[in-house]
Structure formats: structure tokens, C-alpha cells
Tab-separated table of N, CA and C in Angstrom:
chain	number	residue	atom	x	y	z
A	1	UNK	N	0.822	-1.203	0.000
A	1	UNK	CA	0.000	0.000	0.000
A	1	UNK	C	0.866	1.267	0.000
A	2	UNK	N	1.810	1.347	0.944
A	2	UNK	CA	2.640	2.551	1.042
A	2	UNK	C	3.630	2.662	-0.111
A	3	UNK	N	4.101	1.532	-0.646
A	3	UNK	CA	4.979	1.592	-1.818
A	3	UNK	C	4.267	2.309	-2.970
A	4	UNK	N	2.976	1.993	-3.180
A	4	UNK	CA	2.208	2.656	-4.249
A	4	UNK	C	2.123	4.160	-3.985
A	5	UNK	N	1.899	4.528	-2.741
A	5	UNK	CA	1.789	5.945	-2.393
A	5	UNK	C	3.104	6.674	-2.659
A	6	UNK	N	4.228	6.078	-2.256
A	6	UNK	CA	5.524	6.744	-2.418
A	6	UNK	C	5.987	6.781	-3.871
A	7	UNK	N	5.348	6.011	-4.740
A	7	UNK	CA	5.705	6.031	-6.160
A	7	UNK	C	4.868	7.025	-6.968
A	8	UNK	N	3.899	7.678	-6.338
A	8	UNK	CA	3.054	8.634	-7.051
A	8	UNK	C	3.872	9.866	-7.456
A	9	UNK	N	3.562	10.403	-8.627
A	9	UNK	CA	4.258	11.603	-9.105
A	9	UNK	C	4.030	12.783	-8.166
A	10	UNK	N	2.815	12.900	-7.661
A	10	UNK	CA	2.486	13.944	-6.693
A	10	UNK	C	1.936	13.241	-5.447
A	11	UNK	N	2.799	12.991	-4.463
A	11	UNK	CA	2.338	12.254	-3.283
A	11	UNK	C	1.329	13.053	-2.462
A	12	UNK	N	0.431	12.363	-1.761
A	12	UNK	CA	-0.630	13.029	-1.001
A	12	UNK	C	-0.200	13.432	0.415
A	13	UNK	N	0.999	13.986	0.531
A	13	UNK	CA	1.491	14.422	1.834
A	13	UNK	C	2.537	15.508	1.634
A	14	UNK	N	2.812	16.253	2.695
A	14	UNK	CA	3.833	17.293	2.629
A	14	UNK	C	5.208	16.654	2.507
A	15	UNK	N	6.056	17.259	1.696
A	15	UNK	CA	7.402	16.719	1.523
A	15	UNK	C	8.427	17.419	2.417
A	16	UNK	N	8.068	18.579	2.978
A	16	UNK	CA	8.998	19.265	3.875
A	16	UNK	C	8.789	18.748	5.304
A	17	UNK	N	9.766	19.000	6.159
A	17	UNK	CA	9.704	18.521	7.546
A	17	UNK	C	8.455	19.041	8.249
A	18	UNK	N	7.954	18.243	9.165
A	18	UNK	CA	6.794	18.604	9.970
A	18	UNK	C	7.091	19.883	10.748
A	19	UNK	N	6.149	20.809	10.745
A	19	UNK	CA	6.373	22.125	11.354
A	19	UNK	C	6.499	22.063	12.871
A	20	UNK	N	5.788	21.161	13.531
A	20	UNK	CA	5.956	20.999	14.971
A	20	UNK	C	7.379	20.521	15.265
A	21	UNK	N	7.871	19.586	14.483
A	21	UNK	CA	9.242	19.100	14.651
A	21	UNK	C	10.244	20.231	14.465
A	22	UNK	N	10.070	21.033	13.432
A	22	UNK	CA	10.985	22.151	13.171
A	22	UNK	C	11.014	23.088	14.382
A	23	UNK	N	9.841	23.386	14.909
A	23	UNK	CA	9.745	24.305	16.048
A	23	UNK	C	10.409	23.718	17.302
A	24	UNK	N	10.163	22.446	17.588
A	24	UNK	CA	10.675	21.820	18.808
A	24	UNK	C	12.163	21.481	18.686
A	25	UNK	N	12.569	20.887	17.580
A	25	UNK	CA	13.957	20.435	17.429
A	25	UNK	C	14.940	21.598	17.449
A	26	UNK	N	14.490	22.779	17.045
A	26	UNK	CA	15.371	23.950	17.066
A	26	UNK	C	15.881	24.274	18.454
A	27	UNK	N	15.157	23.865	19.485
A	27	UNK	CA	15.573	24.133	20.849
A	27	UNK	C	16.237	22.959	21.540
A	28	UNK	N	16.491	21.880	20.801
A	28	UNK	CA	17.091	20.682	21.389
A	28	UNK	C	18.533	20.509	20.930
A	29	UNK	N	19.358	19.981	21.823
A	29	UNK	CA	20.737	19.631	21.470
A	29	UNK	C	20.700	18.353	20.640
A	30	UNK	N	21.338	18.331	19.470
A	30	UNK	CA	21.323	17.114	18.648
A	30	UNK	C	21.908	15.916	19.385
A	31	UNK	N	21.307	14.769	19.133
A	31	UNK	CA	21.744	13.504	19.709
A	31	UNK	C	21.265	12.375	18.824
A	32	UNK	N	20.770	11.305	19.439
A	32	UNK	CA	20.259	10.137	18.718
A	32	UNK	C	18.756	10.283	18.529
A	33	UNK	N	18.301	10.229	17.276
A	33	UNK	CA	16.872	10.382	16.976
A	33	UNK	C	16.340	9.156	16.249
A	34	UNK	N	15.096	8.822	16.573
A	34	UNK	CA	14.382	7.747	15.881
A	34	UNK	C	13.187	8.351	15.172
A	35	UNK	N	13.068	8.074	13.863
A	35	UNK	CA	11.927	8.515	13.065
A	35	UNK	C	11.077	7.278	12.773
A	36	UNK	N	9.938	7.195	13.461
A	36	UNK	CA	9.027	6.051	13.365
A	36	UNK	C	8.190	6.172	12.091
A	37	UNK	N	8.154	5.116	11.285
A	37	UNK	CA	7.426	5.126	10.013
A	37	UNK	C	7.866	6.325	9.184
A	38	UNK	N	9.143	6.369	8.882
A	38	UNK	CA	9.803	7.536	8.298
A	38	UNK	C	9.413	7.842	6.856
A	39	UNK	N	8.831	6.882	6.139
A	39	UNK	CA	8.445	7.141	4.753
A	39	UNK	C	9.636	7.566	3.913
A	40	UNK	N	9.484	8.672	3.197
A	40	UNK	CA	10.546	9.183	2.326
A	40	UNK	C	11.608	9.966	3.090
A	41	UNK	N	11.445	10.076	4.392
A	41	UNK	CA	12.501	10.646	5.214
A	41	UNK	C	12.487	12.146	5.402
A	42	UNK	N	11.356	12.805	5.193
A	42	UNK	CA	11.332	14.268	5.291
A	42	UNK	C	11.815	14.752	6.651
A	43	UNK	N	11.394	14.088	7.738
A	43	UNK	CA	11.808	14.499	9.082
A	43	UNK	C	13.232	14.036	9.394
A	44	UNK	N	13.591	12.852	8.933
A	44	UNK	CA	14.950	12.333	9.139
A	44	UNK	C	15.984	13.228	8.470
A	45	UNK	N	15.694	13.640	7.251
A	45	UNK	CA	16.623	14.502	6.519
A	45	UNK	C	16.779	15.853	7.218
A	46	UNK	N	15.678	16.388	7.697
A	46	UNK	CA	15.740	17.648	8.427
A	46	UNK	C	16.645	17.505	9.654
A	47	UNK	N	16.421	16.458	10.443
A	47	UNK	CA	17.211	16.265	11.659
A	47	UNK	C	18.682	15.998	11.348
A	48	UNK	N	18.962	15.123	10.378
A	48	UNK	CA	20.351	14.818	10.020
A	48	UNK	C	21.077	16.083	9.553
A	49	UNK	N	20.365	16.947	8.856
A	49	UNK	CA	20.957	18.200	8.395
A	49	UNK	C	21.278	19.167	9.520
A	50	UNK	N	20.757	18.892	10.710
A	50	UNK	CA	21.006	19.731	11.880
A	50	UNK	C	21.864	19.021	12.918
A	51	UNK	N	22.555	17.964	12.479
A	51	UNK	CA	23.530	17.321	13.338
A	51	UNK	C	23.053	16.123	14.136
A	52	UNK	N	21.816	15.703	13.955
A	52	UNK	CA	21.314	14.533	14.662
A	52	UNK	C	21.812	13.257	13.986
A	53	UNK	N	22.055	12.222	14.777
A	53	UNK	CA	22.321	10.880	14.252
A	53	UNK	C	20.955	10.206	14.189
A	54	UNK	N	20.471	9.930	12.970
A	54	UNK	CA	19.080	9.526	12.775
A	54	UNK	C	18.964	8.074	12.312
A	55	UNK	N	18.078	7.364	12.987
A	55	UNK	CA	17.653	6.033	12.569
A	55	UNK	C	16.167	6.127	12.256
A	56	UNK	N	15.760	5.497	11.183
A	56	UNK	CA	14.349	5.472	10.837
A	56	UNK	C	13.962	4.108	10.310
A	57	UNK	N	12.708	3.772	10.513
A	57	UNK	CA	12.210	2.518	9.946
A	57	UNK	C	10.860	2.762	9.285
A	58	UNK	N	10.519	1.869	8.364
A	58	UNK	CA	9.252	1.960	7.645
A	58	UNK	C	8.983	0.608	6.994
A	59	UNK	N	7.730	0.386	6.621
A	59	UNK	CA	7.354	-0.822	5.890
A	59	UNK	C	7.662	-0.711	4.396
A	60	UNK	N	7.744	0.511	3.894
A	60	UNK	CA	7.872	0.732	2.455
A	60	UNK	C	9.326	0.731	1.980
A	61	UNK	N	9.658	-0.240	1.154
A	61	UNK	CA	10.993	-0.272	0.557
A	61	UNK	C	11.219	0.948	-0.334
A	62	UNK	N	10.175	1.359	-1.053
A	62	UNK	CA	10.306	2.529	-1.935
A	62	UNK	C	10.543	3.800	-1.132
A	63	UNK	N	9.823	3.963	-0.033
A	63	UNK	CA	10.021	5.123	0.818
A	63	UNK	C	11.439	5.170	1.367
A	64	UNK	N	11.914	4.043	1.870
A	64	UNK	CA	13.268	3.975	2.422
A	64	UNK	C	14.325	4.250	1.354
A	65	UNK	N	14.126	3.711	0.159
A	65	UNK	CA	15.082	3.955	-0.932
A	65	UNK	C	15.107	5.435	-1.303
A	66	UNK	N	13.947	6.073	-1.332
A	66	UNK	CA	13.896	7.504	-1.641
A	66	UNK	C	14.572	8.326	-0.553
A	67	UNK	N	14.405	7.925	0.700
A	67	UNK	CA	15.066	8.627	1.803
A	67	UNK	C	16.580	8.506	1.681
A	68	UNK	N	17.069	7.316	1.382
A	68	UNK	CA	18.515	7.122	1.238
A	68	UNK	C	19.073	7.880	0.041
A	69	UNK	N	18.311	7.908	-1.044
A	69	UNK	CA	18.747	8.658	-2.232
A	69	UNK	C	18.848	10.152	-1.918
A	70	UNK	N	17.846	10.687	-1.253
A	70	UNK	CA	17.859	12.110	-0.889
A	70	UNK	C	18.993	12.414	0.087
A	71	UNK	N	19.238	11.507	1.020
A	71	UNK	CA	20.335	11.697	1.975
A	71	UNK	C	21.676	11.725	1.245
A	72	UNK	N	21.870	10.793	0.301
A	72	UNK	CA	23.107	10.765	-0.474
A	72	UNK	C	23.334	12.050	-1.251
A	73	UNK	N	22.285	12.553	-1.887
A	73	UNK	CA	22.391	13.809	-2.654
A	73	UNK	C	22.722	14.984	-1.759
A	74	UNK	N	22.247	14.949	-0.503
A	74	UNK	CA	22.483	16.057	0.434
A	74	UNK	C	23.756	15.858	1.256
A	75	UNK	N	24.458	14.728	1.047
A	75	UNK	CA	25.667	14.452	1.816
A	75	UNK	C	25.386	14.123	3.272
A	76	UNK	N	24.212	13.535	3.531
A	76	UNK	CA	23.804	13.188	4.887
A	76	UNK	C	23.804	11.671	5.066
A	77	UNK	N	23.851	11.233	6.308
A	77	UNK	CA	23.808	9.811	6.620
A	77	UNK	C	22.552	9.499	7.408
A	78	UNK	N	21.811	8.491	6.957
A	78	UNK	CA	20.640	7.975	7.666
A	78	UNK	C	20.818	6.478	7.863
A	79	UNK	N	20.443	5.994	9.018
A	79	UNK	CA	20.390	4.560	9.263
A	79	UNK	C	18.935	4.150	9.071
A	80	UNK	N	18.649	3.410	8.019
A	80	UNK	CA	17.261	3.032	7.720
A	80	UNK	C	17.107	1.520	7.735
A	81	UNK	N	15.901	1.087	8.093
A	81	UNK	CA	15.608	-0.342	8.041
A	81	UNK	C	14.137	-0.573	7.755
A	82	UNK	N	13.886	-1.668	7.071
A	82	UNK	CA	12.504	-2.055	6.780
A	82	UNK	C	12.000	-2.888	7.954
A	83	UNK	N	10.963	-2.377	8.615
A	83	UNK	CA	10.389	-3.072	9.775
A	83	UNK	C	9.004	-2.521	10.054
A	84	UNK	N	8.219	-3.325	10.753
A	84	UNK	CA	6.912	-2.883	11.235
A	84	UNK	C	7.091	-2.328	12.650
A	85	UNK	N	6.033	-1.740	13.186
A	85	UNK	CA	6.087	-1.250	14.565
A	85	UNK	C	6.361	-2.400	15.534
A	86	UNK	N	5.811	-3.564	15.237
A	86	UNK	CA	5.990	-4.721	16.116
A	86	UNK	C	7.409	-5.295	16.026
A	87	UNK	N	8.003	-5.246	14.850
A	87	UNK	CA	9.325	-5.843	14.633
A	87	UNK	C	10.475	-4.966	15.122
A	88	UNK	N	10.321	-3.667	15.043
A	88	UNK	CA	11.443	-2.785	15.345
A	88	UNK	C	11.791	-2.833	16.830
A	89	UNK	N	13.084	-2.961	17.129
A	89	UNK	CA	13.560	-2.988	18.508
A	89	UNK	C	13.866	-1.549	18.954
A	90	UNK	N	12.997	-0.994	19.767
A	90	UNK	CA	13.175	0.379	20.254
A	90	UNK	C	14.320	0.491	21.246
A	91	UNK	N	14.647	-0.596	21.924
A	91	UNK	CA	15.710	-0.578	22.922
A	91	UNK	C	15.259	0.068	24.218
A	92	UNK	N	16.201	0.227	25.142
A	92	UNK	CA	15.941	0.850	26.452
A	92	UNK	C	16.848	2.065	26.588
A	93	UNK	N	16.256	3.197	26.942
A	93	UNK	CA	16.995	4.453	27.140
A	93	UNK	C	18.007	4.685	26.013
A	94	UNK	N	17.527	4.591	24.793
A	94	UNK	CA	18.390	4.643	23.603
A	94	UNK	C	18.306	5.972	22.846
A	95	UNK	N	17.160	6.662	22.913
A	95	UNK	CA	16.914	7.790	22.019
A	95	UNK	C	16.756	9.108	22.780
A	96	UNK	N	17.370	10.165	22.225
A	96	UNK	CA	17.180	11.518	22.741
A	96	UNK	C	15.894	12.129	22.194
A	97	UNK	N	15.456	11.645	21.039
A	97	UNK	CA	14.247	12.149	20.382
A	97	UNK	C	13.595	11.002	19.614
A	98	UNK	N	12.301	10.831	19.834
A	98	UNK	CA	11.515	9.896	19.026
A	98	UNK	C	10.427	10.708	18.346
A	99	UNK	N	10.370	10.610	17.016
A	99	UNK	CA	9.416	11.358	16.203
A	99	UNK	C	8.415	10.384	15.596
A	100	UNK	N	7.126	10.639	15.837
A	100	UNK	CA	6.057	9.849	15.224
A	100	UNK	C	5.072	10.828	14.596
A	101	UNK	N	5.269	11.117	13.317
A	101	UNK	CA	4.309	11.976	12.621
A	101	UNK	C	3.576	11.124	11.591
A	102	UNK	N	2.277	10.997	11.775
A	102	UNK	CA	1.420	10.213	10.885
A	102	UNK	C	1.991	8.802	10.705
A	103	UNK	N	2.401	8.217	11.823
A	103	UNK	CA	3.062	6.908	11.818
A	103	UNK	C	2.073	5.753	11.826
A	104	UNK	N	0.797	6.019	12.080
A	104	UNK	CA	-0.233	4.992	12.111
A	104	UNK	C	0.146	3.843	13.057
A	105	UNK	N	0.721	4.219	14.193
A	105	UNK	CA	1.040	3.232	15.230
A	105	UNK	C	-0.125	3.184	16.219
A	106	UNK	N	-0.172	2.140	17.014
A	106	UNK	CA	-1.273	1.965	17.957
A	106	UNK	C	-0.903	2.559	19.315
A	107	UNK	N	-1.011	3.867	19.434
A	107	UNK	CA	-0.638	4.546	20.666
A	107	UNK	C	-1.615	4.301	21.804
A	108	UNK	N	-2.743	3.665	21.521
A	108	UNK	CA	-3.670	3.317	22.596
A	108	UNK	C	-3.317	1.963	23.214
A	109	UNK	N	-2.375	1.243	22.619
A	109	UNK	CA	-1.941	-0.047	23.130
A	109	UNK	C	-0.905	0.160	24.240
A	110	UNK	N	-1.222	-0.312	25.438
A	110	UNK	CA	-0.342	-0.105	26.597
A	110	UNK	C	1.066	-0.650	26.369
A	111	UNK	N	1.183	-1.835	25.796
A	111	UNK	CA	2.495	-2.457	25.594
A	111	UNK	C	3.335	-1.650	24.599
A	112	UNK	N	2.723	-1.203	23.517
A	112	UNK	CA	3.465	-0.401	22.540
A	112	UNK	C	3.901	0.929	23.155
A	113	UNK	N	2.996	1.578	23.848
A	113	UNK	CA	3.305	2.850	24.497
A	113	UNK	C	4.457	2.678	25.495
A	114	UNK	N	4.445	1.585	26.244
A	114	UNK	CA	5.506	1.297	27.213
A	114	UNK	C	6.853	1.175	26.502
A	115	UNK	N	6.892	0.477	25.359
A	115	UNK	CA	8.142	0.325	24.582
A	115	UNK	C	8.690	1.684	24.174
A	116	UNK	N	7.802	2.573	23.749
A	116	UNK	CA	8.222	3.903	23.304
A	116	UNK	C	8.779	4.706	24.481
A	117	UNK	N	8.065	4.736	25.587
A	117	UNK	CA	8.513	5.500	26.760
A	117	UNK	C	9.838	4.943	27.280
A	118	UNK	N	9.947	3.630	27.384
A	118	UNK	CA	11.177	3.008	27.879
A	118	UNK	C	12.368	3.277	26.964
A	119	UNK	N	12.114	3.497	25.690
A	119	UNK	CA	13.185	3.724	24.720
A	119	UNK	C	13.808	5.112	24.837
A	120	UNK	N	13.108	6.040	25.465
A	120	UNK	CA	13.650	7.392	25.631
A	120	UNK	C	14.729	7.411	26.703
A	121	UNK	N	15.818	8.117	26.429
A	121	UNK	CA	16.821	8.377	27.456
A	121	UNK	C	16.218	9.348	28.463
A	122	UNK	N	16.739	9.402	29.689
A	122	UNK	CA	16.313	10.472	30.594
A	122	UNK	C	16.565	11.828	29.927
A	123	UNK	N	15.569	12.682	29.928
A	123	UNK	CA	15.666	13.962	29.226
A	123	UNK	C	15.233	13.869	27.770
A	124	UNK	N	14.972	12.643	27.295
A	124	UNK	CA	14.570	12.438	25.906
A	124	UNK	C	13.173	12.970	25.637
A	125	UNK	N	12.929	13.318	24.374
A	125	UNK	CA	11.687	13.949	23.960
A	125	UNK	C	10.942	13.049	22.974
A	126	UNK	N	9.637	12.940	23.196
A	126	UNK	CA	8.741	12.231	22.284
A	126	UNK	C	7.861	13.257	21.599
A	127	UNK	N	7.862	13.262	20.278
A	127	UNK	CA	7.044	14.184	19.487
A	127	UNK	C	6.096	13.365	18.636
A	128	UNK	N	4.803	13.644	18.780
A	128	UNK	CA	3.772	12.913	18.035
A	128	UNK	C	2.848	13.907	17.352
A	129	UNK	N	2.570	13.668	16.087
A	129	UNK	CA	1.497	14.378	15.392
A	129	UNK	C	0.784	13.358	14.531
A	130	UNK	N	-0.543	13.359	14.626
A	130	UNK	CA	-1.313	12.423	13.830
A	130	UNK	C	-2.789	12.669	13.991
A	131	UNK	N	-3.555	11.767	13.428
A	131	UNK	CA	-5.001	11.902	13.461
A	131	UNK	C	-5.500	11.626	14.877
A	132	UNK	N	-6.356	12.515	15.376
A	132	UNK	CA	-6.844	12.430	16.755
A	132	UNK	C	-8.128	11.648	16.874
A	133	UNK	N	-8.624	11.607	18.079
A	133	UNK	CA	-9.845	10.879	18.372
A	133	UNK	C	-9.694	10.115	19.664
A	134	UNK	N	-10.706	9.377	20.023
A	134	UNK	CA	-10.667	8.574	21.233
A	134	UNK	C	-11.297	9.288	22.412
A	135	UNK	N	-11.351	8.597	23.535
A	135	UNK	CA	-11.966	9.172	24.735
A	135	UNK	C	-11.230	10.426	25.220
A	136	UNK	N	-11.971	11.296	25.853
A	136	UNK	CA	-11.441	12.565	26.362
A	136	UNK	C	-10.221	12.320	27.266
A	137	UNK	N	-9.120	12.978	26.957
A	137	UNK	CA	-7.868	12.959	27.724
A	137	UNK	C	-7.202	11.591	27.839
A	138	UNK	N	-7.662	10.601	27.109
A	138	UNK	CA	-7.057	9.270	27.165
A	138	UNK	C	-5.600	9.312	26.712
A	139	UNK	N	-5.312	10.116	25.723
A	139	UNK	CA	-3.947	10.203	25.211
A	139	UNK	C	-3.012	10.759	26.286
A	140	UNK	N	-3.420	11.840	26.920
A	140	UNK	CA	-2.596	12.433	27.975
A	140	UNK	C	-2.415	11.466	29.138
A	141	UNK	N	-3.452	10.750	29.475
A	141	UNK	CA	-3.361	9.765	30.555
A	141	UNK	C	-2.348	8.677	30.199
A	142	UNK	N	-2.325	8.258	28.945
A	142	UNK	CA	-1.407	7.217	28.498
A	142	UNK	C	0.052	7.620	28.555
A	143	UNK	N	0.327	8.915	28.496
A	143	UNK	CA	1.704	9.416	28.533
A	143	UNK	C	1.958	10.264	29.777
A	144	UNK	N	1.247	9.965	30.869
A	144	UNK	CA	1.355	10.774	32.087
A	144	UNK	C	2.738	10.706	32.730
A	145	UNK	N	3.547	9.715	32.361
A	145	UNK	CA	4.919	9.633	32.880
A	145	UNK	C	5.820	10.713	32.295
A	146	UNK	N	5.415	11.281	31.185
A	146	UNK	CA	6.223	12.303	30.522
A	146	UNK	C	5.742	13.690	30.932
A	147	UNK	N	6.685	14.616	31.012
A	147	UNK	CA	6.344	16.019	31.274
A	147	UNK	C	5.842	16.625	29.962
A	148	UNK	N	4.625	17.102	29.952
A	148	UNK	CA	4.044	17.666	28.728
A	148	UNK	C	4.704	19.006	28.414
A	149	UNK	N	5.303	19.086	27.227
A	149	UNK	CA	5.916	20.324	26.746
A	149	UNK	C	4.951	21.067	25.821
A	150	UNK	N	4.120	20.293	25.127
A	150	UNK	CA	3.164	20.878	24.178
A	150	UNK	C	2.058	19.861	23.951
A	151	UNK	N	0.829	20.351	23.880
A	151	UNK	CA	-0.304	19.477	23.569
A	151	UNK	C	-1.359	20.306	22.850
A	152	UNK	N	-1.898	19.738	21.797
A	152	UNK	CA	-2.962	20.386	21.035
A	152	UNK	C	-3.842	19.298	20.438
A	153	UNK	N	-5.131	19.498	20.529
A	153	UNK	CA	-6.094	18.582	19.932
A	153	UNK	C	-7.178	19.424	19.283
A	154	UNK	N	-7.315	19.304	17.969
A	154	UNK	CA	-8.318	20.088	17.259
A	154	UNK	C	-8.222	19.854	15.766
A	155	UNK	N	-9.019	20.581	15.019
A	155	UNK	CA	-9.019	20.422	13.558
A	155	UNK	C	-7.942	21.303	12.933
A	156	UNK	N	-7.255	20.736	11.952
A	156	UNK	CA	-6.240	21.459	11.197
A	156	UNK	C	-5.973	20.669	9.918
A	157	UNK	N	-5.181	21.221	9.032
A	157	UNK	CA	-4.820	20.520	7.798
A	157	UNK	C	-3.692	19.542	8.118
A	158	UNK	N	-3.912	18.282	7.811
A	158	UNK	CA	-2.953	17.217	8.106
A	158	UNK	C	-1.828	17.196	7.073
A	159	UNK	N	-0.605	16.907	7.541
A	159	UNK	CA	0.523	16.703	6.628
A	159	UNK	C	0.254	15.511	5.713
A	160	UNK	N	-0.422	14.500	6.247
A	160	UNK	CA	-0.724	13.285	5.477
A	160	UNK	C	-2.156	13.398	4.968
A	161	UNK	N	-2.321	13.511	3.665
A	161	UNK	CA	-3.638	13.631	3.056
A	161	UNK	C	-3.979	15.061	2.680
A	162	UNK	N	-3.335	16.015	3.350
A	162	UNK	CA	-3.469	17.439	3.018
A	162	UNK	C	-4.917	17.926	3.080
A	163	UNK	N	-5.678	17.407	4.033
A	163	UNK	CA	-7.061	17.846	4.208
A	163	UNK	C	-7.295	18.159	5.682
A	164	UNK	N	-8.362	18.894	5.953
A	164	UNK	CA	-8.700	19.238	7.318
A	164	UNK	C	-9.226	17.990	8.025
A	165	UNK	N	-8.707	17.772	9.247
A	165	UNK	CA	-9.069	16.569	10.003
A	165	UNK	C	-8.818	16.823	11.490
A	166	UNK	N	-9.405	15.999	12.354
A	166	UNK	CA	-9.075	16.087	13.781
A	166	UNK	C	-7.625	15.627	13.983
A	167	UNK	N	-6.798	16.489	14.550
A	167	UNK	CA	-5.383	16.178	14.746
A	167	UNK	C	-5.009	16.257	16.214
A	168	UNK	N	-3.982	15.522	16.544
A	168	UNK	CA	-3.420	15.548	17.879
A	168	UNK	C	-1.937	15.850	17.739
A	169	UNK	N	-1.455	16.795	18.551
A	169	UNK	CA	-0.025	17.123	18.573
A	169	UNK	C	0.430	17.056	20.031
A	170	UNK	N	1.517	16.340	20.251
A	170	UNK	CA	2.000	16.124	21.608
A	170	UNK	C	3.521	16.120	21.621
A	171	UNK	N	4.084	16.798	22.610
A	171	UNK	CA	5.526	16.732	22.861
A	171	UNK	C	5.685	16.522	24.359
A	172	UNK	N	6.419	15.465	24.724
A	172	UNK	CA	6.650	15.176	26.128
A	172	UNK	C	8.111	14.842	26.371
A	173	UNK	N	8.579	15.160	27.570
A	173	UNK	CA	9.965	14.893	27.955
A	173	UNK	C	9.994	13.892	29.101
A	174	UNK	N	10.912	12.945	29.002
A	174	UNK	CA	11.088	11.947	30.066
A	174	UNK	C	12.033	12.529	31.118
A	175	UNK	N	11.544	12.624	32.336
A	175	UNK	CA	12.389	13.149	33.436
A	175	UNK	C	13.358	12.093	33.924
């Protein structure tokens, strides 16, 4: 499915880095970053260009190949791998920044959420933007271990699909 999307002449998503990421990452010291469901690498390329050591994974071979091609042209290095959310090893206290923009991961699943939180180093930041919904404040409750740096839930134009939709934006720091 995603290979077909990434092969379109005019893809149905923004090709520049996510604006929340641009705003937040500008105030962070570069370190180890994970780009979850990285696609063509728009966020990975942005971070690598600012000194981050970036690892990203995705299901789409075409997306990953396009990310590596763009990185090569820009003289940047990305560590990419083909994996699903279930297959990828997040590790323990491994990442200074985890980015999930339109990653279509199951953030309501306690076990998956635990893997993500445990993967952050102390002081590490989790940035999420995606389609919203669900019970009132359930998302915040699920990430209550993190210090909320930014939270927004409302309608806006989505990076993925480029249409107005209910969106959720969250940035949290692990103390």
C-alpha cells in the first residue's frame, strides 16, 4: 500500500519537515533520533541536516530507498531499516528524540506505548502528530509519565492527506 503511495508523481502528503518538529527540534541539542514510520525521510533529513544521528524505519521499501537517495544527494547519513512497529527494537533508554508523525502506530496499546517511553533516554523527547480521536484525555493519561511540553487537539490541515481533520499534537519529555 505505502509503496504505491511513495511512487506517485504527486504524493498526497507534505514533503517538507513537519512544522511541529521544526519548532521543537530547534531548541534541542542534537543527539540520537528515531523517526518512526519515516516514509521518504522528510523528518529524518531535516534532523540529520542539523547534526542529529538519525535512525528510521518503515514498511515501504520505496520510501526507504527515496530517503537514502535524498540523503546521499544532500551528503547526509541515515540509518534506515525495513520493519513494522511490532518488529522494530526500540531498545531501552536509547533515544534523545523519538518522532512519530502520521506513523499509524497503535498509541492506545499499553504495551506499545511502554516500549516507546522506555526507549527514551532520561531527558529524551517524544514528538507525536497524527489523526486524533478517542476518549477525552485518554492520550494524555497514556503518557502521564512524561512532562508535557506541548499538547494540542483540534481540527487542522494534516501533513498526510493534506485535508482538514481532527489532529493531535504532543511533545513530552522523560524526566
